[in-house]
PDB file of C-alpha atoms in Angstrom:
ATOM      1  CA  MET R   1      -3.013  33.734  78.456  1.00 35.00           C
ATOM      2  CA  THR R   2      -0.743  31.200  78.095  1.00 38.00           C
ATOM      3  CA  SER R   3      -2.165  27.443  79.408  1.00 39.00           C
ATOM      4  CA  ASP R   4      -0.061  25.571  82.030  1.00 38.00           C
ATOM      5  CA  ASP R   5      -1.202  22.281  80.455  1.00 40.00           C
ATOM      6  CA  PRO R   6       1.863  21.118  77.832  1.00 37.00           C
ATOM      7  CA  GLU R   7      -0.616  19.935  75.669  1.00 41.00           C
ATOM      8  CA  ASP R   8      -2.333  23.249  74.688  1.00 40.00           C
ATOM      9  CA  ARG R   9       0.953  24.616  73.748  1.00 40.00           C
ATOM     10  CA  GLN R  10       2.142  24.827  70.430  1.00 47.00           C
ATOM     11  CA  SER R  11       4.833  22.345  70.060  1.00 64.00           C
ATOM     12  CA  ALA R  12       8.618  22.589  69.831  1.00 75.00           C
ATOM     13  CA  PHE R  13       8.673  22.773  66.227  1.00 82.00           C
ATOM     14  CA  ASP R  14       5.752  24.815  65.494  1.00 82.00           C
ATOM     15  CA  ASP R  15       7.496  27.567  67.845  1.00 83.00           C
ATOM     16  CA  ARG R  16      10.901  27.036  66.072  1.00 86.00           C
ATOM     17  CA  VAL R  17       9.630  27.698  62.874  1.00 89.00           C
ATOM     18  CA  GLU R  18       6.916  30.565  63.924  1.00 87.00           C
ATOM     19  CA  ALA R  19      10.373  32.532  65.219  1.00 88.00           C
ATOM     20  CA  ALA R  20      11.838  31.938  62.076  1.00 89.00           C
ATOM     21  CA  LEU R  21       9.354  33.055  59.684  1.00 89.00           C
ATOM     22  CA  GLU R  22       9.570  36.647  59.122  1.00 89.00           C
ATOM     23  CA  THR R  23      13.240  36.607  58.562  1.00 91.00           C
ATOM     24  CA  LEU R  24      12.807  33.828  55.249  1.00 92.00           C
ATOM     25  CA  PRO R  25      11.984  35.223  51.474  1.00 92.00           C
ATOM     26  CA  PRO R  26       8.211  34.372  50.281  1.00 92.00           C
ATOM     27  CA  ALA R  27       9.063  30.884  48.822  1.00 93.00           C
ATOM     28  CA  GLU R  28      10.492  29.452  51.846  1.00 93.00           C
ATOM     29  CA  GLN R  29       7.831  31.269  53.873  1.00 93.00           C
ATOM     30  CA  ARG R  30       5.168  29.320  52.179  1.00 92.00           C
ATOM     31  CA  MET R  31       7.285  26.166  52.744  1.00 93.00           C
ATOM     32  CA  ALA R  32       8.074  26.122  56.438  1.00 92.00           C
ATOM     33  CA  ARG R  33       4.244  26.671  56.463  1.00 90.00           C
ATOM     34  CA  PHE R  34       3.921  23.549  54.522  1.00 89.00           C
ATOM     35  CA  PHE R  35       6.564  22.113  56.894  1.00 89.00           C
ATOM     36  CA  VAL R  36       3.666  22.788  59.947  1.00 84.00           C
ATOM     37  CA  GLY R  37       1.117  22.137  58.360  1.00 78.00           C
ATOM     38  CA  GLN R  38       1.657  18.613  56.273  1.00 77.00           C
ATOM     39  CA  LYS R  39       3.894  17.053  59.360  1.00 77.00           C
ATOM     40  CA  GLN R  40       3.234  13.689  58.334  1.00 70.00           C
ATOM     41  CA  ALA R  41       3.916  14.347  54.534  1.00 76.00           C
ATOM     42  CA  VAL R  42       7.186  15.817  55.766  1.00 84.00           C
ATOM     43  CA  LEU R  43       8.166  12.797  57.321  1.00 77.00           C
ATOM     44  CA  LEU R  44       6.969   9.838  54.976  1.00 71.00           C
ATOM     45  CA  GLY R  45       8.025  12.066  51.539  1.00 76.00           C
ATOM     46  CA  SER R  46      11.421  12.291  49.861  1.00 82.00           C
ATOM     47  CA  ALA R  47      12.607  16.144  48.810  1.00 87.00           C
ATOM     48  CA  ALA R  48      11.148  16.080  45.336  1.00 87.00           C
ATOM     49  CA  GLU R  49       7.546  14.309  46.839  1.00 83.00           C
ATOM     50  CA  ILE R  50       6.957  16.969  49.571  1.00 88.00           C
ATOM     51  CA  ALA R  51       8.098  20.044  46.691  1.00 90.00           C
ATOM     52  CA  ALA R  52       5.398  17.991  44.405  1.00 86.00           C
ATOM     53  CA  LEU R  53       2.330  18.330  47.000  1.00 84.00           C
ATOM     54  CA  ALA R  54       3.676  22.106  47.831  1.00 88.00           C
ATOM     55  CA  GLY R  55       3.845  23.390  44.710  1.00 90.00           C
ATOM     56  CA  THR R  56       7.547  24.258  44.497  1.00 91.00           C
ATOM     57  CA  SER R  57      10.926  22.455  43.882  1.00 92.00           C
ATOM     58  CA  ASP R  58      12.993  20.013  45.758  1.00 90.00           C
ATOM     59  CA  ALA R  59      16.107  22.661  46.334  1.00 93.00           C
ATOM     60  CA  THR R  60      13.327  25.280  47.884  1.00 94.00           C
ATOM     61  CA  VAL R  61      12.859  22.653  50.214  1.00 94.00           C
ATOM     62  CA  VAL R  62      16.105  21.860  51.474  1.00 94.00           C
ATOM     63  CA  ARG R  63      17.083  25.261  51.339  1.00 94.00           C
ATOM     64  CA  THR R  64      13.963  26.372  53.839  1.00 94.00           C
ATOM     65  CA  ALA R  65      15.359  23.368  56.266  1.00 93.00           C
ATOM     66  CA  ARG R  66      18.689  24.875  56.962  1.00 92.00           C
ATOM     67  CA  SER R  67      16.914  28.300  56.990  1.00 93.00           C
ATOM     68  CA  LEU R  68      15.514  27.125  59.841  1.00 92.00           C
ATOM     69  CA  GLY R  69      18.750  26.091  61.638  1.00 90.00           C
ATOM     70  CA  PHE R  70      18.796  22.405  60.228  1.00 90.00           C
ATOM     71  CA  GLU R  71      21.527  20.824  58.618  1.00 89.00           C
ATOM     72  CA  SER R  72      19.743  18.804  56.389  1.00 89.00           C
ATOM     73  CA  LEU R  73      16.084  17.797  55.508  1.00 88.00           C
ATOM     74  CA  SER R  74      16.834  14.829  57.611  1.00 85.00           C
ATOM     75  CA  ALA R  75      17.782  16.772  61.078  1.00 84.00           C
ATOM     76  CA  LEU R  76      14.691  18.642  60.348  1.00 88.00           C
ATOM     77  CA  ARG R  77      12.662  15.440  60.296  1.00 83.00           C
ATOM     78  CA  GLN R  78      14.555  14.299  63.229  1.00 78.00           C
ATOM     79  CA  VAL R  79      12.841  16.943  65.428  1.00 80.00           C
ATOM     80  CA  LEU R  80      10.059  16.698  64.441  1.00 80.00           C
ATOM     81  CA  LEU R  81       9.410  13.240  64.863  1.00 74.00           C
ATOM     82  CA  ALA R  82      10.766  14.036  68.288  1.00 70.00           C
ATOM     83  CA  ASP R  83       7.859  16.396  68.478  1.00 68.00           C
ATOM     84  CA  LEU R  84       5.047  14.296  67.136  1.00 64.00           C
ATOM     85  CA  THR R  85       5.888  11.235  69.253  1.00 62.00           C
ATOM     86  CA  GLY R  86       5.976  13.404  72.837  1.00 55.00           C
ATOM     87  CA  THR R  87       2.929  15.265  72.369  1.00 52.00           C
ATOM     88  CA  ALA R  88      -1.322  14.824  72.681  1.00 54.00           C
ATOM     89  CA  SER R  89      -2.768  12.207  74.552  1.00 61.00           C
ATOM     90  CA  PRO R  90      -5.404   9.713  72.841  1.00 62.00           C
ATOM     91  CA  GLY R  91      -8.358  12.266  74.054  1.00 71.00           C
ATOM     92  CA  ARG R  92      -6.341  15.405  73.198  1.00 69.00           C
ATOM     93  CA  ARG R  93      -6.220  13.865  69.709  1.00 64.00           C
ATOM     94  CA  LEU R  94      -9.753  13.031  69.234  1.00 70.00           C
ATOM     95  CA  ALA R  95     -10.678  16.666  70.742  1.00 75.00           C
ATOM     96  CA  ARG R  96      -8.359  18.110  67.995  1.00 69.00           C
ATOM     97  CA  THR R  97      -9.844  16.050  65.696  1.00 72.00           C
ATOM     98  CA  LEU R  98     -14.100  16.751  66.598  1.00 74.00           C
ATOM     99  CA  GLN R  99     -12.655  20.310  66.657  1.00 76.00           C
ATOM    100  CA  GLU R 100     -12.076  20.309  62.750  1.00 75.00           C
ATOM    101  CA  THR R 101     -14.657  18.092  61.864  1.00 78.00           C
ATOM    102  CA  GLY R 102     -17.179  19.820  63.989  1.00 76.00           C
ATOM    103  CA  SER R 103     -20.599  18.024  65.344  1.00 77.00           C
ATOM    104  CA  ASP R 104     -21.942  17.329  61.772  1.00 81.00           C
ATOM    105  CA  SER R 105     -22.198  13.786  60.469  1.00 88.00           C
ATOM    106  CA  ALA R 106     -21.925  15.111  57.235  1.00 88.00           C
ATOM    107  CA  SER R 107     -18.715  16.783  58.012  1.00 85.00           C
ATOM    108  CA  ALA R 108     -17.151  13.565  59.942  1.00 85.00           C
ATOM    109  CA  LEU R 109     -17.873  11.378  56.649  1.00 88.00           C
ATOM    110  CA  ARG R 110     -16.185  13.795  54.300  1.00 86.00           C
ATOM    111  CA  HIS R 111     -13.100  14.158  56.761  1.00 81.00           C
ATOM    112  CA  VAL R 112     -12.616  10.707  57.157  1.00 82.00           C
ATOM    113  CA  VAL R 113     -12.672   9.868  53.389  1.00 87.00           C
ATOM    114  CA  GLY R 114     -10.795  12.546  52.369  1.00 84.00           C
ATOM    115  CA  LEU R 115      -8.015  11.368  55.087  1.00 80.00           C
ATOM    116  CA  HIS R 116      -7.935   7.647  52.955  1.00 82.00           C
ATOM    117  CA  GLU R 117      -8.394   9.230  49.594  1.00 85.00           C
ATOM    118  CA  SER R 118      -4.740  11.126  50.659  1.00 83.00           C
ATOM    119  CA  ALA R 119      -3.464   7.552  52.056  1.00 83.00           C
ATOM    120  CA  LEU R 120      -4.553   6.201  48.860  1.00 87.00           C
ATOM    121  CA  GLU R 121      -2.315   8.780  47.012  1.00 86.00           C
ATOM    122  CA  ALA R 122       0.475   7.840  48.836  1.00 84.00           C
ATOM    123  CA  LEU R 123       0.377   4.142  48.108  1.00 88.00           C
ATOM    124  CA  LYS R 124       0.331   5.306  44.356  1.00 88.00           C
ATOM    125  CA  ARG R 125       4.080   6.701  44.792  1.00 85.00           C
ATOM    126  CA  PRO R 126       6.892   4.961  42.767  1.00 86.00           C
ATOM    127  CA  ALA R 127       8.617   4.924  45.878  1.00 84.00           C
ATOM    128  CA  MET R 128       5.740   3.008  47.657  1.00 88.00           C
ATOM    129  CA  GLU R 129       5.516   0.523  44.683  1.00 91.00           C
ATOM    130  CA  ALA R 130       9.258  -0.504  44.778  1.00 90.00           C
ATOM    131  CA  GLY R 131       9.007  -0.963  48.502  1.00 92.00           C
ATOM    132  CA  PHE R 132       5.818  -2.802  48.011  1.00 95.00           C
ATOM    133  CA  ALA R 133       7.667  -5.335  45.884  1.00 96.00           C
ATOM    134  CA  ARG R 134      10.586  -6.088  48.179  1.00 96.00           C
ATOM    135  CA  ALA R 135       8.307  -6.182  51.142  1.00 96.00           C
ATOM    136  CA  ILE R 136       6.283  -9.092  48.577  1.00 97.00           C
ATOM    137  CA  ASP R 137       9.402 -11.155  47.818  1.00 97.00           C
ATOM    138  CA  ILE R 138      10.313 -11.215  51.286  1.00 97.00           C
ATOM    139  CA  MET R 139       6.878 -12.007  53.040  1.00 97.00           C
ATOM    140  CA  ALA R 140       6.567 -14.736  50.030  1.00 97.00           C
ATOM    141  CA  ALA R 141      10.075 -16.611  50.589  1.00 97.00           C
ATOM    142  CA  ALA R 142       9.527 -17.212  54.214  1.00 97.00           C
ATOM    143  CA  ARG R 143       8.853 -20.146  55.930  1.00 97.00           C
ATOM    144  CA  ARG R 144       7.135 -18.542  57.827  1.00 97.00           C
ATOM    145  CA  ARG R 145       5.340 -15.143  58.671  1.00 98.00           C
ATOM    146  CA  HIS R 146       5.024 -13.413  61.928  1.00 98.00           C
ATOM    147  CA  ILE R 147       2.655 -10.267  62.024  1.00 98.00           C
ATOM    148  CA  PHE R 148       3.302  -7.585  64.669  1.00 97.00           C
ATOM    149  CA  GLY R 149       0.953  -5.660  65.978  1.00 95.00           C
ATOM    150  CA  ILE R 150      -0.465  -4.592  69.568  1.00 93.00           C
ATOM    151  CA  GLY R 151      -3.868  -2.434  70.167  1.00 89.00           C
ATOM    152  CA  PRO R 152      -6.206  -1.574  67.030  1.00 89.00           C
ATOM    153  CA  SER R 153      -2.769  -2.828  64.844  1.00 92.00           C
ATOM    154  CA  GLY R 154      -3.265  -6.243  66.711  1.00 94.00           C
ATOM    155  CA  ALA R 155      -7.141  -6.908  64.970  1.00 95.00           C
ATOM    156  CA  MET R 156      -5.020  -5.861  61.818  1.00 95.00           C
ATOM    157  CA  ALA R 157      -2.423  -8.540  62.540  1.00 96.00           C
ATOM    158  CA  GLU R 158      -4.993 -11.247  63.240  1.00 97.00           C
ATOM    159  CA  TYR R 159      -6.575 -10.484  59.884  1.00 97.00           C
ATOM    160  CA  ALA R 160      -3.500 -10.474  57.989  1.00 97.00           C
ATOM    161  CA  ALA R 161      -2.321 -14.138  59.529  1.00 97.00           C
ATOM    162  CA  LEU R 162      -5.769 -15.282  58.965  1.00 97.00           C
ATOM    163  CA  GLN R 163      -6.021 -13.979  55.344  1.00 97.00           C
ATOM    164  CA  PHE R 164      -2.085 -15.589  54.545  1.00 98.00           C
ATOM    165  CA  ASN R 165      -2.856 -18.941  55.923  1.00 97.00           C
ATOM    166  CA  ARG R 166      -5.714 -19.277  53.879  1.00 97.00           C
ATOM    167  CA  ILE R 167      -3.752 -18.907  50.739  1.00 97.00           C
ATOM    168  CA  GLY R 168      -1.404 -21.263  51.983  1.00 97.00           C
ATOM    169  CA  LEU R 169       1.528 -19.566  53.703  1.00 97.00           C
ATOM    170  CA  PRO R 170       1.994 -20.290  57.138  1.00 97.00           C
ATOM    171  CA  SER R 171       1.594 -17.408  59.738  1.00 97.00           C
ATOM    172  CA  SER R 172       0.919 -16.287  63.113  1.00 97.00           C
ATOM    173  CA  ALA R 173      -0.033 -13.272  65.062  1.00 97.00           C
ATOM    174  CA  LEU R 174       2.137 -11.472  67.656  1.00 97.00           C
ATOM    175  CA  SER R 175      -0.775  -9.573  68.614  1.00 96.00           C
ATOM    176  CA  VAL R 176      -0.150  -9.458  72.296  1.00 94.00           C
ATOM    177  CA  SER R 177       1.707  -7.114  74.734  1.00 92.00           C
ATOM    178  CA  GLY R 178       3.566  -7.764  77.963  1.00 92.00           C
ATOM    179  CA  VAL R 179       5.197 -11.383  79.093  1.00 94.00           C
ATOM    180  CA  ALA R 180       2.578 -12.861  76.778  1.00 95.00           C
ATOM    181  CA  LEU R 181       4.190 -12.029  73.480  1.00 95.00           C
ATOM    182  CA  ALA R 182       7.169 -14.254  75.181  1.00 96.00           C
ATOM    183  CA  ASP R 183       5.351 -17.668  74.359  1.00 95.00           C
ATOM    184  CA  ARG R 184       4.519 -16.142  70.794  1.00 95.00           C
ATOM    185  CA  LEU R 185       7.827 -15.724  70.163  1.00 96.00           C
ATOM    186  CA  LEU R 186       9.437 -19.125  70.290  1.00 95.00           C
ATOM    187  CA  TRP R 187       8.037 -20.090  67.603  1.00 94.00           C
ATOM    188  CA  LEU R 188      10.608 -17.056  65.261  1.00 96.00           C
ATOM    189  CA  GLU R 189      13.505 -18.905  63.936  1.00 96.00           C
ATOM    190  CA  SER R 190      15.884 -18.300  61.147  1.00 97.00           C
ATOM    191  CA  GLY R 191      13.797 -18.986  57.371  1.00 97.00           C
ATOM    192  CA  ASP R 192      11.195 -16.270  58.626  1.00 98.00           C
ATOM    193  CA  ALA R 193      10.041 -12.842  58.167  1.00 98.00           C
ATOM    194  CA  VAL R 194       8.408 -10.893  60.043  1.00 98.00           C
ATOM    195  CA  LEU R 195       5.773  -7.970  59.075  1.00 98.00           C
ATOM    196  CA  MET R 196       5.305  -4.759  62.168  1.00 97.00           C
ATOM    197  CA  MET R 197       2.822  -2.810  62.430  1.00 95.00           C
ATOM    198  CA  ALA R 198       4.205  -0.026  65.038  1.00 91.00           C
ATOM    199  CA  TYR R 199       4.570   3.612  65.780  1.00 84.00           C
ATOM    200  CA  ALA R 200       6.751   5.656  67.541  1.00 77.00           C
ATOM    201  CA  PRO R 201       7.933   6.088  70.492  1.00 76.00           C
ATOM    202  CA  VAL R 202      10.140   2.102  70.559  1.00 81.00           C
ATOM    203  CA  TYR R 203       8.484   0.330  73.100  1.00 85.00           C
ATOM    204  CA  ARG R 204       9.283  -2.364  74.659  1.00 91.00           C
ATOM    205  CA  GLU R 205       7.526  -5.051  72.597  1.00 94.00           C
ATOM    206  CA  VAL R 206       8.586  -3.476  69.545  1.00 94.00           C
ATOM    207  CA  GLU R 207      12.599  -3.607  70.930  1.00 94.00           C
ATOM    208  CA  ILE R 208      11.966  -7.233  71.869  1.00 96.00           C
ATOM    209  CA  VAL R 209      10.465  -8.361  68.570  1.00 97.00           C
ATOM    210  CA  LEU R 210      13.614  -6.720  66.637  1.00 96.00           C
ATOM    211  CA  ASP R 211      16.011  -7.958  68.807  1.00 96.00           C
ATOM    212  CA  GLN R 212      14.702 -11.442  68.172  1.00 97.00           C
ATOM    213  CA  ALA R 213      14.829 -11.391  64.632  1.00 97.00           C
ATOM    214  CA  GLY R 214      17.974  -9.998  64.500  1.00 96.00           C
ATOM    215  CA  LEU R 215      19.504 -12.655  66.386  1.00 96.00           C
ATOM    216  CA  HIS R 216      17.691 -15.241  63.819  1.00 96.00           C
ATOM    217  CA  GLU R 217      18.607 -13.345  61.008  1.00 97.00           C
ATOM    218  CA  VAL R 218      14.792 -12.639  60.439  1.00 97.00           C
ATOM    219  CA  PRO R 219      13.719 -10.089  57.908  1.00 97.00           C
ATOM    220  CA  VAL R 220      11.557  -7.531  59.235  1.00 97.00           C
ATOM    221  CA  VAL R 221       8.841  -5.501  56.693  1.00 97.00           C
ATOM    222  CA  LEU R 222       7.724  -2.263  58.825  1.00 96.00           C
ATOM    223  CA  ILE R 223       4.700  -0.366  58.153  1.00 94.00           C
ATOM    224  CA  SER R 224       4.543   2.743  59.768  1.00 89.00           C
ATOM    225  CA  ASP R 225       4.381   6.340  59.232  1.00 82.00           C
ATOM    226  CA  ASN R 226       6.968   7.853  61.641  1.00 79.00           C
ATOM    227  CA  LEU R 227       9.156   4.248  63.315  1.00 82.00           C
ATOM    228  CA  GLY R 228      11.289   4.139  60.335  1.00 82.00           C
ATOM    229  CA  PRO R 229      13.769   6.406  61.225  1.00 76.00           C
ATOM    230  CA  LEU R 230      14.551   5.196  64.737  1.00 78.00           C
ATOM    231  CA  VAL R 231      15.237   1.559  63.465  1.00 86.00           C
ATOM    232  CA  SER R 232      16.120   1.864  60.019  1.00 84.00           C
ATOM    233  CA  ASP R 233      19.437  -0.131  60.981  1.00 88.00           C
ATOM    234  CA  LYS R 234      16.857  -3.275  61.730  1.00 93.00           C
ATOM    235  CA  ILE R 235      14.597  -2.636  59.073  1.00 93.00           C
ATOM    236  CA  ALA R 236      14.567  -4.870  55.796  1.00 95.00           C
ATOM    237  CA  ALA R 237      12.330  -2.859  53.936  1.00 93.00           C
ATOM    238  CA  THR R 238       9.792   0.481  55.183  1.00 91.00           C
ATOM    239  CA  LEU R 239       5.886   0.943  53.970  1.00 92.00           C
ATOM    240  CA  PRO R 240       5.539   4.096  54.916  1.00 88.00           C
ATOM    241  CA  VAL R 241       1.547   4.629  54.900  1.00 87.00           C
ATOM    242  CA  PRO R 242      -0.249   7.824  56.579  1.00 80.00           C
ATOM    243  CA  ARG R 243      -2.439   7.517  59.595  1.00 75.00           C
ATOM    244  CA  GLY R 244      -4.061  10.687  58.953  1.00 65.00           C
ATOM    245  CA  LYS R 245      -3.319  14.209  60.336  1.00 65.00           C
ATOM    246  CA  ALA R 246      -0.419  15.127  62.951  1.00 59.00           C
ATOM    247  CA  ASP R 247      -1.808  14.829  66.525  1.00 64.00           C
ATOM    248  CA  HIS R 248      -5.045  14.134  65.456  1.00 68.00           C
ATOM    249  CA  LEU R 249      -7.120  10.769  65.730  1.00 66.00           C
ATOM    250  CA  ALA R 250      -5.148   8.002  64.352  1.00 75.00           C
ATOM    251  CA  THR R 251      -6.974   6.199  60.984  1.00 79.00           C
ATOM    252  CA  HIS R 252      -6.103   3.089  59.800  1.00 82.00           C
ATOM    253  CA  GLY R 253      -7.665   2.621  56.224  1.00 85.00           C
ATOM    254  CA  GLY R 254      -4.780   2.657  54.778  1.00 89.00           C
ATOM    255  CA  THR R 255      -2.965  -0.088  56.263  1.00 93.00           C
ATOM    256  CA  MET R 256      -5.861  -2.036  55.762  1.00 94.00           C
ATOM    257  CA  VAL R 257      -5.590  -1.277  52.220  1.00 94.00           C
ATOM    258  CA  LEU R 258      -2.023  -2.011  52.161  1.00 95.00           C
ATOM    259  CA  ILE R 259      -2.858  -5.218  53.848  1.00 96.00           C
ATOM    260  CA  GLU R 260      -5.381  -6.608  51.180  1.00 96.00           C
ATOM    261  CA  ALA R 261      -3.050  -5.673  48.659  1.00 96.00           C
ATOM    262  CA  MET R 262       0.019  -7.603  50.649  1.00 97.00           C
ATOM    263  CA  ILE R 263      -3.155 -10.777  50.377  1.00 97.00           C
ATOM    264  CA  ILE R 264      -3.612 -10.571  46.686  1.00 97.00           C
ATOM    265  CA  ALA R 265       0.096  -9.834  45.519  1.00 97.00           C
ATOM    266  CA  LEU R 266       1.085 -13.270  47.967  1.00 97.00           C
ATOM    267  CA  ALA R 267      -1.638 -15.301  46.167  1.00 97.00           C
ATOM    268  CA  ALA R 268       0.234 -14.567  42.558  1.00 97.00           C
ATOM    269  CA  LYS R 269       2.861 -15.329  44.292  1.00 96.00           C
ATOM    270  CA  ALA R 270       1.962 -18.801  45.555  1.00 95.00           C
ATOM    271  CA  GLY R 271      -0.116 -19.545  42.577  1.00 95.00           C
ATOM    272  CA  GLU R 272      -1.598 -23.094  43.072  1.00 96.00           C
ATOM    273  CA  THR R 273      -0.501 -23.624  46.559  1.00 95.00           C
ATOM    274  CA  ALA R 274      -3.098 -20.747  47.420  1.00 96.00           C
ATOM    275  CA  PHE R 275      -5.926 -22.421  45.102  1.00 95.00           C
ATOM    276  CA  ASP R 276      -4.919 -25.717  46.356  1.00 96.00           C
ATOM    277  CA  SER R 277      -5.152 -24.531  50.467  1.00 96.00           C
ATOM    278  CA  LEU R 278      -8.461 -22.556  49.765  1.00 93.00           C
ATOM    279  CA  ASP R 279      -9.744 -25.974  48.057  1.00 92.00           C
ATOM    280  CA  ARG R 280      -9.035 -27.757  51.576  1.00 92.00           C
ATOM    281  CA  LEU R 281     -10.341 -24.722  53.433  1.00 92.00           C
ATOM    282  CA  SER R 282     -13.521 -25.108  51.953  1.00 87.00           C
ATOM    283  CA  ASN R 283     -13.545 -28.856  51.927  1.00 88.00           C
ATOM    284  CA  LEU R 284     -13.019 -28.716  55.854  1.00 89.00           C
ATOM    285  CA  ARG R 285     -15.702 -25.969  55.803  1.00 87.00           C
ATOM    286  CA  GLY R 286     -18.013 -28.728  53.832  1.00 86.00           C
ATOM    287  CA  ALA R 287     -17.347 -31.555  56.994  1.00 86.00           C
ATOM    288  CA  ILE R 288     -18.948 -28.967  59.081  1.00 87.00           C
ATOM    289  CA  ASP R 289     -21.460 -27.889  57.454  1.00 85.00           C
ATOM    290  CA  LYS R 290     -22.946 -29.847  54.324  1.00 77.00           C
ATOM    291  CA  ALA R 291     -24.059 -26.488  52.879  1.00 70.00           C
ATOM    292  CA  TRP R 292     -20.317 -25.416  52.535  1.00 61.00           C
ATOM    293  CA  ILE R 293     -19.730 -27.957  50.268  1.00 62.00           C
ATOM    294  CA  LYS R 294     -21.595 -26.126  46.982  1.00 63.00           C
ATOM    295  CA  ARG R 295     -18.754 -23.437  47.404  1.00 61.00           C
ATOM    296  CA  GLY R 296     -15.468 -23.848  45.682  1.00 57.00           C
ATOM    297  CA  THR R 297     -12.754 -21.702  44.988  1.00 54.00           C
ATOM    298  CA  ARG R 298     -12.311 -22.791  41.283  1.00 57.00           C
ATOM    299  CA  LYS R 299     -13.939 -22.003  37.703  1.00 52.00           C
ATOM    300  CA  LYS R 300     -15.244 -25.190  36.623  1.00 50.00           C
TER     301      LYS R 300
END
């Protein structure tokens, strides 16, 4: 019996694959099942990267997409993305995650560690390294950095802005929603840069930030596992970081690792500016609490 709850039914993408599965040769059947089981990898990886993960060739990846009725792998991604962004609620995603992990605490630990290990592997890919270098160049050259994020991403935006400021790089967090965001966008000017952590669908705050960035010719660096294809014409660099399995509870460990790598890379770019700023921070702390004055930032 089929449930009347749309969140309990298979996705349209899954249904499409299942309907075509028996008509495919064995190699393409395996690839099609990979499309269903590893949706994040399909969204984030190139044909060659997907092939490496699936243990096949990039020609098989593209051929399977066409056998399923898509004009290209890119067209398959667009349908998959639309499918993913219109599905489960947070509660349903948690339920699916718990169904997979069970009630055992050790299983939950292993599950989450495994997700983060996969995210870290994605951060090691050559394409990610090239995108990261581009992003750091943009952020380092900016007069001021604006870090956008709402909800859990808002906390990470605040953290990133705090750490960037500590190494002498003026930064602010665009971490509020609604009309409160207008006050923070007043400071966005030509010569700045935006670091955006956002995910599909394209909600109003994302639209406004991108519009304002375009108006002032401010480059935007995007951290996302699914928004990139929807806003690619407005983004200077994209860093695709997985957040766990599709339609499961999102995890943000990979994003935090990426932010902390940015802190180190930007500090290296800033050079003496970073050390001078940290010395000033230490002196300010000492002015407030004399015990702090004993801590330094430079080796004597």
